[in-house]
PDB file of C-alpha atoms in Angstrom:
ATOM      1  CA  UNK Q 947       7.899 -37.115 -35.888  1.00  0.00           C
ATOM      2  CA  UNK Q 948       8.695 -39.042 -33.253  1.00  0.00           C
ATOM      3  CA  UNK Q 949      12.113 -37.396 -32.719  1.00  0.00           C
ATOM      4  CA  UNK Q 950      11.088 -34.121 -32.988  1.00  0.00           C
ATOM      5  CA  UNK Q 951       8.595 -34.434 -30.059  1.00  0.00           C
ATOM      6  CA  UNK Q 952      10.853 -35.756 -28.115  1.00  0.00           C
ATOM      7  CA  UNK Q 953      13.285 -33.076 -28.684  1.00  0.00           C
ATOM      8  CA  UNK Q 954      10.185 -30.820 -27.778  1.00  0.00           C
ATOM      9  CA  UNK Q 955       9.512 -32.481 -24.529  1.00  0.00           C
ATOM     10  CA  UNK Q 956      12.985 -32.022 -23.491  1.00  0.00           C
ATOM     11  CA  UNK Q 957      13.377 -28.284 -24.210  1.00  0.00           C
ATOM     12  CA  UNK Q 958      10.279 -27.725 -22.275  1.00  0.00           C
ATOM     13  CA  UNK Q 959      11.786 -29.445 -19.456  1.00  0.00           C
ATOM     14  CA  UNK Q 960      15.424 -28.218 -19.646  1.00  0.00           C
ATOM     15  CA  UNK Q 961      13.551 -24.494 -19.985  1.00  0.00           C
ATOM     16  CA  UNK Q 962      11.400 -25.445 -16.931  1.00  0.00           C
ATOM     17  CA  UNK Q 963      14.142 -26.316 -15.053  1.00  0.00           C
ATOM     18  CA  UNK Q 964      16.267 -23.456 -16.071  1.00  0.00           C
ATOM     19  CA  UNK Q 965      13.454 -20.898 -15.205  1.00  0.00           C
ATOM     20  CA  UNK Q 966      12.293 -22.671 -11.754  1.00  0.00           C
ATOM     21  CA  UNK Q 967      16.513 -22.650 -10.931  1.00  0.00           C
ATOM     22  CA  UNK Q 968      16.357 -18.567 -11.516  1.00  0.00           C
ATOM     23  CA  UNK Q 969      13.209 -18.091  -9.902  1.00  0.00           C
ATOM     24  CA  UNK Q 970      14.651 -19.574  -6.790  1.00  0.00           C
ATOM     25  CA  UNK Q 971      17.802 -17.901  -6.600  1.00  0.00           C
ATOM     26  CA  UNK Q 972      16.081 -14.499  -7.242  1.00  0.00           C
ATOM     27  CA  UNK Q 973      13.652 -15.058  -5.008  1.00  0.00           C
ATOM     28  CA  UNK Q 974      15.683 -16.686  -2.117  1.00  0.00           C
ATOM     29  CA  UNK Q 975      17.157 -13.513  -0.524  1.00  0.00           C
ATOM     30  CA  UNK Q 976      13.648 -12.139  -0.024  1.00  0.00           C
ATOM     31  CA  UNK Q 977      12.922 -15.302   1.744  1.00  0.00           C
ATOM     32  CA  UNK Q 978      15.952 -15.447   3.495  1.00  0.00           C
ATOM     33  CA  UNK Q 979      15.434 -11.571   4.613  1.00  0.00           C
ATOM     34  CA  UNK Q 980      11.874 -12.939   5.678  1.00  0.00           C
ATOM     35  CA  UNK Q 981      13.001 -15.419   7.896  1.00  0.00           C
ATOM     36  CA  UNK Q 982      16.021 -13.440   9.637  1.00  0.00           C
ATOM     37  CA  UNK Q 983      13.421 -10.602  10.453  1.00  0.00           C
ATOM     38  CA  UNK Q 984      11.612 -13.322  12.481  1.00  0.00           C
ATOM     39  CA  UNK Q 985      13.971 -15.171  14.037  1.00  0.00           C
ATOM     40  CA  UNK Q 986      15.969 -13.989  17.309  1.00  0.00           C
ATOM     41  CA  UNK Q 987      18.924 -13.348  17.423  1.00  0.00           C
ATOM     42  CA  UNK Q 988      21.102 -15.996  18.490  1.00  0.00           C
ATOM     43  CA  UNK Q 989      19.567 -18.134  15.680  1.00  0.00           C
ATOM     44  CA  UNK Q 990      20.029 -15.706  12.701  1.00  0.00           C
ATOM     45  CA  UNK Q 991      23.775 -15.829  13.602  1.00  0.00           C
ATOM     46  CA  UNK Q 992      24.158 -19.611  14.149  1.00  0.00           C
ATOM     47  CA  UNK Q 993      23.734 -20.335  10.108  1.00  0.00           C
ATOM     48  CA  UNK Q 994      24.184 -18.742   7.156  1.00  0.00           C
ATOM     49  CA  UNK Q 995      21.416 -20.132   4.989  1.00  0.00           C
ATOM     50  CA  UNK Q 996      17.780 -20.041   6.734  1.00  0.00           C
ATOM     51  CA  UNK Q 997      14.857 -22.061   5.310  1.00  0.00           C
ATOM     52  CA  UNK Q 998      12.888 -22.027   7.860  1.00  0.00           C
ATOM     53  CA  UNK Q 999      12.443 -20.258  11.221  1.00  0.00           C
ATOM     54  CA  UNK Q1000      12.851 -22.668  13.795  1.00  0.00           C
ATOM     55  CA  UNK Q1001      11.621 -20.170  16.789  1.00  0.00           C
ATOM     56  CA  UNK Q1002       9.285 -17.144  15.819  1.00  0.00           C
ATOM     57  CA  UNK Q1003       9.407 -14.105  17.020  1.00  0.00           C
ATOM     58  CA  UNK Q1004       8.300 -10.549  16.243  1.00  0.00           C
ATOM     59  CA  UNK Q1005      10.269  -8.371  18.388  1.00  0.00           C
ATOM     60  CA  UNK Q1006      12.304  -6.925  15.619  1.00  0.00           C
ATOM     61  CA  UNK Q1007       8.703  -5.438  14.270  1.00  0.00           C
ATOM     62  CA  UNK Q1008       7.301  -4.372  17.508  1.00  0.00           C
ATOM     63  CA  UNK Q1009      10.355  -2.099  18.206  1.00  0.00           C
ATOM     64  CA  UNK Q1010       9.897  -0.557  14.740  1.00  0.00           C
ATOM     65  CA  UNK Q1011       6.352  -0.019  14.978  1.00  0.00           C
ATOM     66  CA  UNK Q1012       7.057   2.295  18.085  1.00  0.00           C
ATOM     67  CA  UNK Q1013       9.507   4.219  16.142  1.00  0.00           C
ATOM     68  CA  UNK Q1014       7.624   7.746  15.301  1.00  0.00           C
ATOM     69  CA  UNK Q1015      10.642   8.293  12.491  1.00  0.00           C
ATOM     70  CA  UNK Q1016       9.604   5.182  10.326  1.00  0.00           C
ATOM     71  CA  UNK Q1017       6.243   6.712  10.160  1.00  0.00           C
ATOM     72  CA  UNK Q1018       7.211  10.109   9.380  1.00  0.00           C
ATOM     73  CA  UNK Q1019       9.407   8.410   6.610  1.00  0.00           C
ATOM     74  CA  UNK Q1020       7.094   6.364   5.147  1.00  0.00           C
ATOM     75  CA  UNK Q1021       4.392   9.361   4.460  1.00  0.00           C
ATOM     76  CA  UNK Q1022       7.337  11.309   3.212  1.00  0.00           C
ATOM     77  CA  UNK Q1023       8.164   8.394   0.982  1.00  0.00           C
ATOM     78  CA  UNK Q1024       4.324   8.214   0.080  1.00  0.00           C
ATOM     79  CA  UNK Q1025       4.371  12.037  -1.022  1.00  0.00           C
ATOM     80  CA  UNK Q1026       7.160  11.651  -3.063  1.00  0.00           C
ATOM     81  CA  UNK Q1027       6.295   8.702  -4.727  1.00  0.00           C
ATOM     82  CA  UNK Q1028       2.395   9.581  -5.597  1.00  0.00           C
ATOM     83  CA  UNK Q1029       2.832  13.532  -6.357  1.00  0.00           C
ATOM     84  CA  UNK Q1030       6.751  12.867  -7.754  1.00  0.00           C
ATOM     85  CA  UNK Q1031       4.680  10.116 -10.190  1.00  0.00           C
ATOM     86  CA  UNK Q1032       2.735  12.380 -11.309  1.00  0.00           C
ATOM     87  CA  UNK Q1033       4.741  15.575 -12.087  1.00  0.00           C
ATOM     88  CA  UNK Q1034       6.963  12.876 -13.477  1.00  0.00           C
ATOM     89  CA  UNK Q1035       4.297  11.491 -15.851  1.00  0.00           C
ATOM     90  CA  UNK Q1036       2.872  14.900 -16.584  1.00  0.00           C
ATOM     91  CA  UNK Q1037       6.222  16.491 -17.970  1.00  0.00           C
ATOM     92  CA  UNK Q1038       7.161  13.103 -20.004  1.00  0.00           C
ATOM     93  CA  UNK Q1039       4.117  12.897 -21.835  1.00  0.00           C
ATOM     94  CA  UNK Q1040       3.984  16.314 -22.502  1.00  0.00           C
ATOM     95  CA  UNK Q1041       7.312  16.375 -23.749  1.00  0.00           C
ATOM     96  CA  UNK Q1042       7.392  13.124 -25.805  1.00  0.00           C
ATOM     97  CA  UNK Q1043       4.417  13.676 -27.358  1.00  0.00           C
ATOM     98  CA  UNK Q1044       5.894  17.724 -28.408  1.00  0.00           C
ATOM     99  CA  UNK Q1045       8.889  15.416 -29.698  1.00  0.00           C
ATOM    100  CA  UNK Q1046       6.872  12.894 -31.594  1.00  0.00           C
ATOM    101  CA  UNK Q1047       6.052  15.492 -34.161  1.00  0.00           C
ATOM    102  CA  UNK Q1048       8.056  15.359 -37.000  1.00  0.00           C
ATOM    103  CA  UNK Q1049       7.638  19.241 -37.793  1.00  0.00           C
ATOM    104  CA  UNK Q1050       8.326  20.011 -34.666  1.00  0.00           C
ATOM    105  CA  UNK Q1051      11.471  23.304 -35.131  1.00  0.00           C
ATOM    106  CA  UNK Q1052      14.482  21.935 -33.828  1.00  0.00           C
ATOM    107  CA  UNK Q1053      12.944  18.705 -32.520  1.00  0.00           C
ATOM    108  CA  UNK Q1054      16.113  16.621 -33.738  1.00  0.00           C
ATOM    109  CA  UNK Q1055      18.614  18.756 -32.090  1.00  0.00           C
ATOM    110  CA  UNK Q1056      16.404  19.080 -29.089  1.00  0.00           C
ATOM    111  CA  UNK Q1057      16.424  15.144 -29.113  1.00  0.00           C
ATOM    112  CA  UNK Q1058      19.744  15.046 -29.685  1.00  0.00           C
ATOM    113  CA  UNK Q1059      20.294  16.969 -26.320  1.00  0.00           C
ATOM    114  CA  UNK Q1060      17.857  15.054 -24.108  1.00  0.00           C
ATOM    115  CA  UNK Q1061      19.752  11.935 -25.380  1.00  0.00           C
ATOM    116  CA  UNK Q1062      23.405  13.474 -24.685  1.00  0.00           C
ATOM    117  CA  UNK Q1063      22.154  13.474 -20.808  1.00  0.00           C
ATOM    118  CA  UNK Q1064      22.208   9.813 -20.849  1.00  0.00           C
ATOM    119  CA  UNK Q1065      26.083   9.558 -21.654  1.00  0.00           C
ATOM    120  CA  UNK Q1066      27.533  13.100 -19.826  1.00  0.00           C
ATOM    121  CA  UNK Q1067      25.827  14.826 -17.003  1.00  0.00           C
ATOM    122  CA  UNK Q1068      26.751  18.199 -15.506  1.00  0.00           C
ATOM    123  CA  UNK Q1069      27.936  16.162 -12.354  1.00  0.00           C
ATOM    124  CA  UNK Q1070      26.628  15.971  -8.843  1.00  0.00           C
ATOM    125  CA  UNK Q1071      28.392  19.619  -7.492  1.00  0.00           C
ATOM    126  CA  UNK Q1072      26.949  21.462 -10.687  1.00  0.00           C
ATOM    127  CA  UNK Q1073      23.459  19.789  -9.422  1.00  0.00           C
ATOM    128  CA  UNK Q1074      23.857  20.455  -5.860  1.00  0.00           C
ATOM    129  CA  UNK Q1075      24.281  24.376  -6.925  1.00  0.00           C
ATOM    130  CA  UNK Q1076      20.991  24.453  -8.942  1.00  0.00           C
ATOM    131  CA  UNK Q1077      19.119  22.533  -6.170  1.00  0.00           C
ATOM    132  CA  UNK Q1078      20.431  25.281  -3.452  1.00  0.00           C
ATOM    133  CA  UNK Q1079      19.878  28.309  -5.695  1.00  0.00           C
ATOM    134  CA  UNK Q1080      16.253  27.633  -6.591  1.00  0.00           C
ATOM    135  CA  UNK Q1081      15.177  26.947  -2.366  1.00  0.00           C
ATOM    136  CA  UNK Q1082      14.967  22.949  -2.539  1.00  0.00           C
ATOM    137  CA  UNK Q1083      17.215  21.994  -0.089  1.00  0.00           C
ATOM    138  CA  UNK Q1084      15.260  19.797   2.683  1.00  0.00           C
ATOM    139  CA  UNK Q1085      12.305  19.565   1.016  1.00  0.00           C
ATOM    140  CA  UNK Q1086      10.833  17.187  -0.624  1.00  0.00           C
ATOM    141  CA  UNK Q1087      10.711  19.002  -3.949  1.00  0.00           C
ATOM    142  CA  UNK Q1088      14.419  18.390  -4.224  1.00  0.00           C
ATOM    143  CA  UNK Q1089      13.378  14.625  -4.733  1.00  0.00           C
ATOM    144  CA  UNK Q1090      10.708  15.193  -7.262  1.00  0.00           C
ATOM    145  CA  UNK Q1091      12.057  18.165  -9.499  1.00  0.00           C
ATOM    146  CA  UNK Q1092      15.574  17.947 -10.556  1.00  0.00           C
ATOM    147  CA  UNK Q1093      15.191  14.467 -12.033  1.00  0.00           C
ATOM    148  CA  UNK Q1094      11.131  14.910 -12.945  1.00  0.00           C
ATOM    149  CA  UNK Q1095      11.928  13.395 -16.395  1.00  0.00           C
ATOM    150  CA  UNK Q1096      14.170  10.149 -17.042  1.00  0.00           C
ATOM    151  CA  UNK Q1097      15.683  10.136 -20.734  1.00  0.00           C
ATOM    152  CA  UNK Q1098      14.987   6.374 -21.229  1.00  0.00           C
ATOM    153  CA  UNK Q1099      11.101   6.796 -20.055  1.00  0.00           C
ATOM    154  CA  UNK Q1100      11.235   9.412 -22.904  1.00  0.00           C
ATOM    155  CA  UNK Q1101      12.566   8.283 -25.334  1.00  0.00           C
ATOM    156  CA  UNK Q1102       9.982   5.108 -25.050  1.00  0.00           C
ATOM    157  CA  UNK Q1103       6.938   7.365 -24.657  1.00  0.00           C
ATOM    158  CA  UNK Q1104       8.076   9.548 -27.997  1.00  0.00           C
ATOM    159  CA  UNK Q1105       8.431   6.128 -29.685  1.00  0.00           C
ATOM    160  CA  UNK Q1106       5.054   5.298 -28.183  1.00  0.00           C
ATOM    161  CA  UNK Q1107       3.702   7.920 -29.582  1.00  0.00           C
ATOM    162  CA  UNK Q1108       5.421   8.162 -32.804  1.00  0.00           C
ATOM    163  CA  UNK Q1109       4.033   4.656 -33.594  1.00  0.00           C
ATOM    164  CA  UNK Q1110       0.137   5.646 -33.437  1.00  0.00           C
ATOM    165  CA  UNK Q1111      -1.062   6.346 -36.693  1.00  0.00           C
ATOM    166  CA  UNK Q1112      -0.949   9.924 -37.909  1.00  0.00           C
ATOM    167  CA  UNK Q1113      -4.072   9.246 -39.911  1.00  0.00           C
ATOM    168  CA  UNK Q1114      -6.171   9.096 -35.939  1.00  0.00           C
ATOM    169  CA  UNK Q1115      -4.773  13.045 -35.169  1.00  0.00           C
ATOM    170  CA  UNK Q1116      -5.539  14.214 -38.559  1.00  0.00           C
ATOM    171  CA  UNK Q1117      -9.129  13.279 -38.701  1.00  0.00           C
ATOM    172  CA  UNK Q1118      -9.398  14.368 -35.017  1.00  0.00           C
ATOM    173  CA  UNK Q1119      -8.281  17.568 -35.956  1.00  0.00           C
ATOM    174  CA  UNK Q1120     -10.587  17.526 -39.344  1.00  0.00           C
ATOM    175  CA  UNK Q1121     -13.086  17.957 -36.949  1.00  0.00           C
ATOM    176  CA  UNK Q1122     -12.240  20.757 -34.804  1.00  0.00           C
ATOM    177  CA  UNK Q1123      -9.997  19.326 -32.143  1.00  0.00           C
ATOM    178  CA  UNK Q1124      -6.536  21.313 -30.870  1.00  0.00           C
ATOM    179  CA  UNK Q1125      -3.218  19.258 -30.259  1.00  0.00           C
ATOM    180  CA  UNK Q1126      -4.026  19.326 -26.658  1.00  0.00           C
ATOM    181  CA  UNK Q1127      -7.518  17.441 -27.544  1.00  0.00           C
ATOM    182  CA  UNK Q1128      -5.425  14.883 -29.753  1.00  0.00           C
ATOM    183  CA  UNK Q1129      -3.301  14.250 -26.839  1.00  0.00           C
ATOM    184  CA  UNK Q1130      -6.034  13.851 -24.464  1.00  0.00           C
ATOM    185  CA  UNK Q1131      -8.934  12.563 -26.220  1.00  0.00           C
ATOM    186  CA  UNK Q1132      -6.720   9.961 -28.577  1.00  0.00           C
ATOM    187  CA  UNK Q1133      -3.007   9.617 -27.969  1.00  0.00           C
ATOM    188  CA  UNK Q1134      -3.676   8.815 -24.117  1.00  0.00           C
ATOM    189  CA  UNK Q1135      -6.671   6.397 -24.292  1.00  0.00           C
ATOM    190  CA  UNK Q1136      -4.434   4.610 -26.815  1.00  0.00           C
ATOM    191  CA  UNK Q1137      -1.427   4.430 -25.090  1.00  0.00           C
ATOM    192  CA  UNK Q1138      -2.394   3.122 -21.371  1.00  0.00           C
ATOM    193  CA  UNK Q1139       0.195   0.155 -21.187  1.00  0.00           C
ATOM    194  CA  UNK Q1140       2.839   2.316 -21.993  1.00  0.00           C
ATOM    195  CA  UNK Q1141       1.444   5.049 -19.676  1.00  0.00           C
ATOM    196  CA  UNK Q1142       1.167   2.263 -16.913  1.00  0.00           C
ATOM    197  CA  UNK Q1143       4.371   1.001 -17.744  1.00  0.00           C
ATOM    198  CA  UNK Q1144       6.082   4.143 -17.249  1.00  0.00           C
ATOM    199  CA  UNK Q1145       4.103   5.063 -14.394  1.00  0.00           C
ATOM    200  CA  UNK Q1146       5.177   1.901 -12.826  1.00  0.00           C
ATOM    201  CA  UNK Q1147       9.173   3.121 -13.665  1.00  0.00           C
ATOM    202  CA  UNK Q1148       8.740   6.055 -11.861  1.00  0.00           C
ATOM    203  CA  UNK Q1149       7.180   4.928  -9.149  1.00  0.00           C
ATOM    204  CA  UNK Q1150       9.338   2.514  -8.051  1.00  0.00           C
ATOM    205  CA  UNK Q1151      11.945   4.990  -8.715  1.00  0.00           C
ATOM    206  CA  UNK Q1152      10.755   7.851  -6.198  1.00  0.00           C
ATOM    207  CA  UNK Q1153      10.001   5.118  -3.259  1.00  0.00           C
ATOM    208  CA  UNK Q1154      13.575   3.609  -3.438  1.00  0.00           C
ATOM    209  CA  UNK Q1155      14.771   7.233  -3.346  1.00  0.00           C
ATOM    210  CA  UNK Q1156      18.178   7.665  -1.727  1.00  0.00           C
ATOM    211  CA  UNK Q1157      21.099   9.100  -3.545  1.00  0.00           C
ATOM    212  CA  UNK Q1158      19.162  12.685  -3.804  1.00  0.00           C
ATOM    213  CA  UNK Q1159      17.986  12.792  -0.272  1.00  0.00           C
ATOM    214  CA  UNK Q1160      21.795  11.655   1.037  1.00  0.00           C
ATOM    215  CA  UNK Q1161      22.900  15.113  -1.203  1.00  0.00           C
ATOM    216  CA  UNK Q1162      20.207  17.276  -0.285  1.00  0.00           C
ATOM    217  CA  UNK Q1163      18.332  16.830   2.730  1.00  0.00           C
ATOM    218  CA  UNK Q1164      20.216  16.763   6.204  1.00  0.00           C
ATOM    219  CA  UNK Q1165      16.457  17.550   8.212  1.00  0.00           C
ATOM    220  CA  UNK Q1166      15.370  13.826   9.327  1.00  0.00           C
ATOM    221  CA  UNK Q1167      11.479  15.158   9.000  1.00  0.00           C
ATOM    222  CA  UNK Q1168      12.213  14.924   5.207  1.00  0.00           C
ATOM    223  CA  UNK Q1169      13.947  11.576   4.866  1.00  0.00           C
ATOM    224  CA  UNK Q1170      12.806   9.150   2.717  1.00  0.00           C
ATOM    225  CA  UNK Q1171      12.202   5.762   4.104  1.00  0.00           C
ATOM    226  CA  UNK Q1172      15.155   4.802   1.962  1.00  0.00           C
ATOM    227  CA  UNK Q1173      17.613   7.280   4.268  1.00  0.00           C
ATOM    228  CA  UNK Q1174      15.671   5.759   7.737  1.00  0.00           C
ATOM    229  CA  UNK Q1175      16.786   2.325   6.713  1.00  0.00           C
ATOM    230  CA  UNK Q1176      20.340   3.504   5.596  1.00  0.00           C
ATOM    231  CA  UNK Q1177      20.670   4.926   9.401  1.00  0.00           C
ATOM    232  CA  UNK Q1178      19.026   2.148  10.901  1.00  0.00           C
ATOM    233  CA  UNK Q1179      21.719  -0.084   9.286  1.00  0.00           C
ATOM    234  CA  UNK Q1180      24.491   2.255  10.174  1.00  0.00           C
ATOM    235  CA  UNK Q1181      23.441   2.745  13.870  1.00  0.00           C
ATOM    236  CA  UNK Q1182      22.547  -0.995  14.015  1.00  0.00           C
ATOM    237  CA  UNK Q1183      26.068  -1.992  13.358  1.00  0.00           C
ATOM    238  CA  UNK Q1184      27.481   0.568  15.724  1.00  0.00           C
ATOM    239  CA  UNK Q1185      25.684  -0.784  18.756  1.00  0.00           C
ATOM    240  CA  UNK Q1186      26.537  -3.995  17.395  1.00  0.00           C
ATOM    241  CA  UNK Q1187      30.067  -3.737  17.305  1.00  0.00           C
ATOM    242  CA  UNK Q1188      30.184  -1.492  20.761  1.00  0.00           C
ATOM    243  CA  UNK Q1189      29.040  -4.473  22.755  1.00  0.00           C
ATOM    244  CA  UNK Q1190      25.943  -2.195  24.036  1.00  0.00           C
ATOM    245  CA  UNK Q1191      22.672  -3.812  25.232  1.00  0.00           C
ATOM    246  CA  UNK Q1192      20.433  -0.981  23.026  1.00  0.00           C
ATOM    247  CA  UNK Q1193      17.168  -2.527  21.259  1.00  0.00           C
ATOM    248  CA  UNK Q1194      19.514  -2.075  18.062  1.00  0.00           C
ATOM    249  CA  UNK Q1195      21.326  -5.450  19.397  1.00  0.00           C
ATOM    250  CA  UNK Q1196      18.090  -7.145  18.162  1.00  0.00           C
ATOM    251  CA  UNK Q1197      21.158  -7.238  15.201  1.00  0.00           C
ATOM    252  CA  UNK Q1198      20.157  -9.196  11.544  1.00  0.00           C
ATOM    253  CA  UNK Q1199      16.493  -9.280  13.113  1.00  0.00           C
ATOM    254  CA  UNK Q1200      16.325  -5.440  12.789  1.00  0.00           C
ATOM    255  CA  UNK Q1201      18.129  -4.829   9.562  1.00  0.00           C
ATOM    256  CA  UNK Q1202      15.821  -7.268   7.993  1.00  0.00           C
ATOM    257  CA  UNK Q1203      12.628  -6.295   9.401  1.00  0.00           C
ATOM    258  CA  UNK Q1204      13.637  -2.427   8.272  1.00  0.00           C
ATOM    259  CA  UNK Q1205      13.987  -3.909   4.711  1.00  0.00           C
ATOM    260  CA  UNK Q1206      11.064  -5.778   4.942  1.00  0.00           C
ATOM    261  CA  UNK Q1207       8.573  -2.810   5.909  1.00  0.00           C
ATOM    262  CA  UNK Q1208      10.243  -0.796   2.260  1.00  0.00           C
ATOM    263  CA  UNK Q1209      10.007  -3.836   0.530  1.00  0.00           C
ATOM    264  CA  UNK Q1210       6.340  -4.925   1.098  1.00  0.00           C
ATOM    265  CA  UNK Q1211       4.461  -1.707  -0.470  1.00  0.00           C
ATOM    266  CA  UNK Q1212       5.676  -2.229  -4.061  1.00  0.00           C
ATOM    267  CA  UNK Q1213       5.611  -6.138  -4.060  1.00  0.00           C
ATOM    268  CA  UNK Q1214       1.722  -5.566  -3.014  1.00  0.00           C
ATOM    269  CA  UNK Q1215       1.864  -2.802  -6.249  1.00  0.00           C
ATOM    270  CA  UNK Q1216       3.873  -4.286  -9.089  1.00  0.00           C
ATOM    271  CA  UNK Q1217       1.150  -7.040  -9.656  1.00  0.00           C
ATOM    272  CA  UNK Q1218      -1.203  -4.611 -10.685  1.00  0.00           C
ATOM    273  CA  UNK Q1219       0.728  -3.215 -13.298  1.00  0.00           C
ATOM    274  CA  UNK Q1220       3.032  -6.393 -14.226  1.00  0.00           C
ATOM    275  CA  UNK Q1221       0.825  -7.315 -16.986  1.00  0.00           C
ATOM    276  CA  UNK Q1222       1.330  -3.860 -18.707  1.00  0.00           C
ATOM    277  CA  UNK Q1223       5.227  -4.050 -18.622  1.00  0.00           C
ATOM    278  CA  UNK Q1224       5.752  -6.205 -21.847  1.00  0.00           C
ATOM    279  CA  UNK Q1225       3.148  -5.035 -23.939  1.00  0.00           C
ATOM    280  CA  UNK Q1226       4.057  -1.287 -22.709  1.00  0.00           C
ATOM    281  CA  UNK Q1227       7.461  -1.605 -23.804  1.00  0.00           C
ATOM    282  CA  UNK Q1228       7.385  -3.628 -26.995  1.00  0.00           C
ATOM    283  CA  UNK Q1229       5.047  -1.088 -28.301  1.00  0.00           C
ATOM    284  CA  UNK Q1230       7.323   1.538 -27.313  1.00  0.00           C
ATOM    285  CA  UNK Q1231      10.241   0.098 -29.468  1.00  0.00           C
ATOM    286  CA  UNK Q1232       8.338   0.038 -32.605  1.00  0.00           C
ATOM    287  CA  UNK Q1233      10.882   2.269 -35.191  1.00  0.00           C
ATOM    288  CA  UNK Q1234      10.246   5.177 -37.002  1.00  0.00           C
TER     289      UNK Q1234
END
């Protein structure tokens, strides 16, 4: 008895360790990112690890906050995120719960076909053509359309579904109610973690937008805040490197400041909806 608690104690403390050892590796460049936004210039580039600023200094910020770009960025990285969500969420629930019906014509080969996308795509110059043809080129649509529904996120929001018991619909529709009643009056109510959960997915999703505004917008009053800190790195290390005496030779200061400001807004979210993720998704894995 003896023995075994021992042998308890010391799993708890090897896991402790073990956990506290990952939590401060993953949570070190964040810091270290912190500390270089805050720090001038000739001390970010004096060491390579930073605990601690030794001198303070907010310059990096100030010269930010007077650029009218990162503001136009950020509400177009708002947009897409909030209204991209929710077309997003809209079209996957619809469409899982369509596919969580078992006498649904063709729903296996339609399934089939939605999963297929996850292996082989069309590729991006078959993508690009669609996006031009139908008008979406520098707009923000082109970031919220063309990939409105992720495969994964349905395929766990079908299994969602599929795991709530068919008795619930059939008594719902015993008395009177439509499919589109069931979904809204039952299947949703029910299903808020994974709902949340998902929600979450996309949402992080649309605000680190960048591959589909690189391909399809070239107008800077539709860039992302993902594409103003790709140019602010890029134009950062061209001043650097030309010797020039622009604000941009504020250096590591600026590039970490810039990741700061797109960082902040979903660390301030995801504890919200970090209690949802495990529950959300375990539920969502429950088989057929």
């Amino acid at each position: 008895m003896t023995h075994t608690g021992f042998g308890s104690k010391l799993f708890d403390g090897l896991n402790y360790t073990l956990l506290t050892l990952i939590a401060v590796i993953t949570l070190y460049p964040f810091w270290d990112s912190l500390i270089v936004s805050i720090t001038p210039l000739n001390e970010s580039i004096a060491s390579s690890i930073h605990l601690y600023p030794k001198t303070i200094t907010l310059e990096a910020y100030q010269y930010l906050w007077k650029l009218d770009q990162l503001w136009t960025s950020y509400k177009v990285s708002i947009l897409i995120t909030v209204l991209g969500t929710v077309i997003s969420m809209l079209a996957t629930t619809l469409a899982a719960y369509a596919l969580s019906k078992k006498d649904l014509p063709g729903g296996r080969v339609i399934m089939f076909a939605i999963v297929f996308t996850m292996m082989f795509s069309g590729g991006i110059i078959p993508n690009y053509l669609v996006v031009k043809q139908l008008g979406m080129l520098n707009s923000v649509w082109a970031m919220m359309i063309p990939a409105a529904i992720q495969t994964y996120n349905l395929i766990i929001m079908r299994s969602f579904f599929v795991s709530i018991p068919e008795s619930l619909e059939e008594s719902a529709k015993i008395d009177g109610c439509n499919d589109f009643g069931i979904l809204m009056r039952i299947v949703i109510p029910l299903s808020m973690p994974a709902l949340a959960t998902i929600s979450l997915f996309y949402a992080v999703s649309k605000w680190n937008e960048f591959f589909t505004a690189v391909m399809y917008i070239t107008n800077k009053d539709y860039w992302p805040l993902q594409l103003f800190l790709r140019s602010m790195l890029i134009d950062n290390e061209a001043s650097f490197q030309s010797g020039g005496d622009s604000p941009f030779l504020l250096g590591q200061s600026i590039k970490m400041a810039t990741i700061m400001i797109s960082t902040i807004p979903v660390m301030m979210i995801y504890p919200f909806f970090q209690r949802y993720f495990v529950q959300g998704v375990t539920l969502g894995a429950v088989k057929e």
